[in-house]
Amino acid sequence: MSGTSEEPAPRAGASPGTGPPEVTQRDRPGSVLSELRDYRAAFAAAALPMAVVDHLGRIVSPNDALGGLLGTDPATLTGQCAADLVGLAPESSARRAYTEVLRGARPRMRSTRRLKHADGRPLWAEVTVVPMGGGETGPDRVLLSVADVSDRRELRERLRHLRMHDPVTRLPNRTLFFERLTAALGSPPLQDGAPPFDPADGGRIGLCYLDIDGFKAVNDTLGHHTGDRLLAAVAGRLTDCAEADDHRTGAHLVARLGGDEFAILVDDSSGTHQLTELARSVLTALQQPFDVAGHRLSVSASIGVVERSVAGTSATDLMQAADTTLFWAKDDGRARWTLFDAERNANRMTRQALSSTLRPAVERGEFTLEYQPLVGMADEVVRGVEALVRWNHPRYGLLAPSRFVPIAEEDGTIVELGRWVLRTACRQARRWQLEHPDEPALFISVNVAVRQLRDSDLVADVAEVLAETGLEPGLLQLELTESAVMGSSGRPLRVLEALSAMGVRIAIDDFGTGYSNLAYLSRLPVSVLKLDGSFVRGFRYEDGAHPSPADETIVEAMVQLAHRLGLTVTAECVETSGQAERLRRIGCDTGQGWLYSRAVAPERITELIGSRSPGG
């Protein structure tokens, strides 16, 4: 039976005109008997299927139209239970409303029911029940009318189908997809004999969310007509893959969500394996060329795969996870599927949280600087320090630069943050100089991002800070990555030349990991090379490790050539005395690493001024 709707109406009167009354044996004027006979004739001949029902719910008098509607002799309907005849199931709301009309507690009942003709075909009927008269205990009779609304229902279903399906691919559209998804997460259908569904019992749901790589190029070059035909062909292959899934217990829903986005909903998943196998089959199917409108087209798909328990999952949660995973698949290179990873998503969410609070954090002063000593290799005396920024985040604690500097570079906050680091570091270096006038002044090394070099007036910023703090330009070293310096031309090169002309030293950080073009260095205003730690780690003798002869040879050659170009060399990541001794013999000028000190607060650097390093 279908859904039920009851419609109250003003209470019907008890006049004879309400329905065909029973003719009694009581003597009445001839004109009244004649009128009653006319009513009975009209009732029998009416085109609307009707029946008179007694207070017990039994059919007393059906008309011919009712027999015709049900495909049976009207006489066989007399005495039948009217509620069963029109499909009012026990305990249903429609049955309760009908019973209330029989008792006189309700003026009308109306419900749309799905009936069956005698020949087996289904039909939809609008059933209406109203009282015909009554006494103290309720109506003597009620009038049952049954209107055939099959054509109206069919039209409504056709309109719903059009509204719920994509005209290009004939697949369910976004509206129907979310209707099915919501139903699957809320109240999955019961199997025969199964107990009521409980999400805690372990029901699972899966989703393959994909879009077509290269589809835009097809639309742009061959036109939307060809693009539409390609989408229809893709829909066919997706449907074939869904139907061929050996693990399915029911029909998967394949839908077009819009543009070149599709989804395959698995609302009774057997686990991650089922979803990943389905994704693999989709990739394989779509990688086969399509013959469309005289063109042989090759496309692929990026697929986000999500599989999880129904318990605690909402449609919004599932779609957000699918959208994120699809983005990963595309970002990882396209033409692949990617499974949702909770840890990766947590890192992404943390990154988003950091991004949204980064700029306000600069304004609130949540950043601090620590300083790592740069030590002379020959005498192990601290010559300078590198300023390293930390974020004292109110939620995540003290964060290292690797956690937030890449984000700051992406959104441009690095320019504002970089100015703060430069000013704070120079002030601290000048303070050390003033507090220890009899000791050689420490130089301060500050990292500069590529975006600072290109998007800000770095020369003006440096000049302003040096004038404000009184720090000599020769005591400021700016570190840039090798990839940022190599190939510099135009404005970036002019910036470096202007800074060098001011007396500021330029250092290349992590040297040896990028271009390693030493010849190009002769044309750049560079003063210092900082060897990447990956070379230094090859010098270890401790813990049974053997040094790498190749690393030693490369480092020695770079040091010698750098010195011939008038550059000094700093070795990063020096951790052992064995590494330090070998680097000293090779000719490295300064060293930096845990052997000497980790990055520490400025107070600790104050204790080291004029003395040998802690590792010495």
XYZ file of C-alpha atoms in Angstrom, residues 5-7 9 48-51 53 86 88 98 101 107-113 125-131 142-147 149:
34
model
C -3.321 11.290 3.539
C -6.474 12.165 5.461
C -8.373 15.367 4.855
C -13.961 18.533 6.232
C -18.070 7.556 -9.592
C -17.451 4.149 -7.940
C -19.330 4.133 -4.615
C -20.687 1.834 -1.934
C -21.167 0.728 4.215
C -9.650 -0.605 -0.465
C -6.678 0.078 4.605
C -11.704 5.285 8.807
C -15.636 8.048 10.790
C -16.379 13.980 9.726
C -14.405 12.611 6.785
C -11.489 10.417 5.761
C -9.572 10.700 2.505
C -6.582 8.584 1.511
C -4.746 7.647 -1.688
C -4.307 3.897 -1.936
C -7.413 5.336 -6.121
C -8.469 8.213 -3.920
C -10.708 6.747 -1.218
C -13.187 9.050 0.563
C -15.531 8.078 3.431
C -18.284 10.362 4.806
C -21.226 9.697 7.191
C -21.253 5.791 5.581
C -20.714 6.457 1.906
C -17.502 5.099 0.426
C -16.319 6.586 -2.891
C -13.280 5.368 -4.841
C -11.944 7.657 -7.587
C -6.399 8.657 -10.022
